[in-house]
Amino acid sequence: MYTLYSDQRSGNSYKVRLALARLGIPYRLEEINILQGESRTPEFLTKNPNGQVPLLEAAPGRYISESNAILWYLAGGTTLAPEDRIDRADALQWMFFEQHSLEPNIGAAYFWLCLIKGGRELQSHALEDWMENGYRALGVMEMHLASRRFFAADRFTIADIALYAYTHVAHRCDFDLTRFPAVRAWLARVAAEPGHVAMDWQPEALTAAE
Ligand SMILES: N[C@@H](CCC(=O)N[C@@H](CS)C(=O)NCC(=O)O)C(=O)O
């Protein structure tokens, strides 16, 4: 059985929990409190020298880090991971966009405004950039979704899972989504997908069944 090292509040970890739930894959969840430095202990660093979650133990002693790499691993061979070359490149394009343009802005704003007490004051110098660049990313998504239901391959894929994680909490960290009707409609479509779980959901039944 897989072991997922995850922090419940982390959007990157949520992507993996979402994919596992959608695919109906049982797993053991190890909660790592990143705010208490649990991803930086010597023991954790032997598993992921980069000191971050999510981290999947895919086989005994075989660890995969980077949320989007984990998504590709888990979804391989399913409809969530497009195999057609151009569809696959589209999915990858949006997943790189997510890591480069969305997560560093909306993810950072979410972390500091929602999870860290006093974070707004501590990061006041960075907030303006995160907002500007986050809105820019939302604008790109809005344009794409104006004429499409999902990001790649004309269907729900891991590109949607990757982009959903931080977009669905953007309103909690000051982003006004009323300006992005196509993004809001897409958020609702993703939430209505079979097997969808919320960010605070934990696989209690699965872990209890071990
Ligand atoms: N690019 C990585 C980013 C992972 C990441 O930023 N993880 C954060 C939580 S969302 C973390 O573990 N932070 C704790 C730390 O860096 O010590 C991914 O997509 O998985």
mmCIF file of N, CA, C and O and ligand atoms in Angstrom, residues 10 12 34 39-40 51-54 66-67 99 103 166, ligand 1:
data_model
loop_
_atom_site.group_PDB
_atom_site.id
_atom_site.type_symbol
_atom_site.label_atom_id
_atom_site.label_comp_id
_atom_site.label_asym_id
_atom_site.label_seq_id
_atom_site.Cartn_x
_atom_site.Cartn_y
_atom_site.Cartn_z
ATOM 1 N N SER A 10 -1.956 21.810 2.940
ATOM 2 C CA SER A 10 -1.124 22.113 1.769
ATOM 3 C C SER A 10 -1.864 21.802 0.470
ATOM 4 O O SER A 10 -2.335 20.678 0.247
ATOM 5 N N ASN A 12 -0.571 21.576 -2.479
ATOM 6 C CA ASN A 12 0.183 20.593 -3.270
ATOM 7 C C ASN A 12 -0.122 19.177 -2.793
ATOM 8 O O ASN A 12 -0.234 18.250 -3.597
ATOM 9 N N ILE A 34 4.090 20.864 8.506
ATOM 10 C CA ILE A 34 5.214 21.642 7.965
ATOM 11 C C ILE A 34 5.485 22.878 8.810
ATOM 12 O O ILE A 34 6.609 23.359 8.874
ATOM 13 N N SER A 39 8.831 18.476 8.053
ATOM 14 C CA SER A 39 9.372 18.047 6.747
ATOM 15 C C SER A 39 10.877 18.319 6.651
ATOM 16 O O SER A 39 11.491 18.057 5.621
ATOM 17 N N ARG A 40 11.435 18.839 7.731
ATOM 18 C CA ARG A 40 12.876 19.170 7.718
ATOM 19 C C ARG A 40 13.662 18.366 8.740
ATOM 20 O O ARG A 40 14.815 18.686 9.031
ATOM 21 N N GLY A 51 12.962 18.320 1.493
ATOM 22 C CA GLY A 51 12.268 18.719 2.725
ATOM 23 C C GLY A 51 10.850 19.223 2.533
ATOM 24 O O GLY A 51 10.418 20.126 3.253
ATOM 25 N N GLN A 52 10.132 18.674 1.571
ATOM 26 C CA GLN A 52 8.768 19.174 1.331
ATOM 27 C C GLN A 52 7.771 18.032 1.152
ATOM 28 O O GLN A 52 8.140 16.910 0.796
ATOM 29 N N VAL A 53 6.514 18.370 1.408
ATOM 30 C CA VAL A 53 5.403 17.482 1.070
ATOM 31 C C VAL A 53 4.693 18.091 -0.141
ATOM 32 O O VAL A 53 4.827 19.309 -0.363
ATOM 33 N N PRO A 54 3.988 17.288 -0.920
ATOM 34 C CA PRO A 54 3.707 15.870 -0.728
ATOM 35 C C PRO A 54 4.903 14.992 -1.113
ATOM 36 O O PRO A 54 5.752 15.389 -1.906
ATOM 37 N N GLU A 66 7.397 16.132 -5.572
ATOM 38 C CA GLU A 66 6.815 17.026 -6.582
ATOM 39 C C GLU A 66 5.399 16.547 -6.915
ATOM 40 O O GLU A 66 5.193 15.539 -7.609
ATOM 41 N N SER A 67 4.431 17.343 -6.474
ATOM 42 C CA SER A 67 3.024 16.955 -6.612
ATOM 43 C C SER A 67 2.656 16.532 -8.033
ATOM 44 O O SER A 67 1.979 15.515 -8.239
ATOM 45 N N GLN A 99 2.805 25.403 -11.776
ATOM 46 C CA GLN A 99 3.943 25.512 -10.861
ATOM 47 C C GLN A 99 4.674 26.844 -11.004
ATOM 48 O O GLN A 99 5.250 27.343 -10.051
ATOM 49 N N GLU A 103 0.901 28.659 -8.595
ATOM 50 C CA GLU A 103 1.260 28.258 -7.224
ATOM 51 C C GLU A 103 2.189 29.256 -6.529
ATOM 52 O O GLU A 103 1.980 29.578 -5.353
ATOM 53 N N TYR A 166 -5.036 25.171 -5.756
ATOM 54 C CA TYR A 166 -4.907 26.527 -5.207
ATOM 55 C C TYR A 166 -5.972 27.479 -5.732
ATOM 56 O O TYR A 166 -6.328 28.438 -5.042
HETATM 57 N N1 LIG B 1 6.897 22.021 -6.228
HETATM 58 C C1 LIG B 1 6.530 21.284 -5.065
HETATM 59 C C2 LIG B 1 6.256 22.258 -3.939
HETATM 60 C C3 LIG B 1 6.020 21.546 -2.626
HETATM 61 C C4 LIG B 1 5.825 22.521 -1.500
HETATM 62 O O1 LIG B 1 5.964 23.751 -1.651
HETATM 63 N N2 LIG B 1 5.493 21.982 -0.331
HETATM 64 C C5 LIG B 1 5.258 22.799 0.824
HETATM 65 C C6 LIG B 1 3.827 22.621 1.296
HETATM 66 S S1 LIG B 1 2.674 23.134 0.069
HETATM 67 C C7 LIG B 1 6.175 22.317 1.955
HETATM 68 O O2 LIG B 1 6.379 21.147 2.130
HETATM 69 N N3 LIG B 1 6.717 23.265 2.726
HETATM 70 C C8 LIG B 1 7.499 22.948 3.877
HETATM 71 C C9 LIG B 1 8.927 23.342 3.736
HETATM 72 O O3 LIG B 1 9.344 23.789 2.652
HETATM 73 O O4 LIG B 1 9.635 23.170 4.728
HETATM 74 C C10 LIG B 1 5.299 20.399 -5.345
HETATM 75 O O5 LIG B 1 4.547 20.720 -6.269
HETATM 76 O O6 LIG B 1 5.118 19.377 -4.672
#
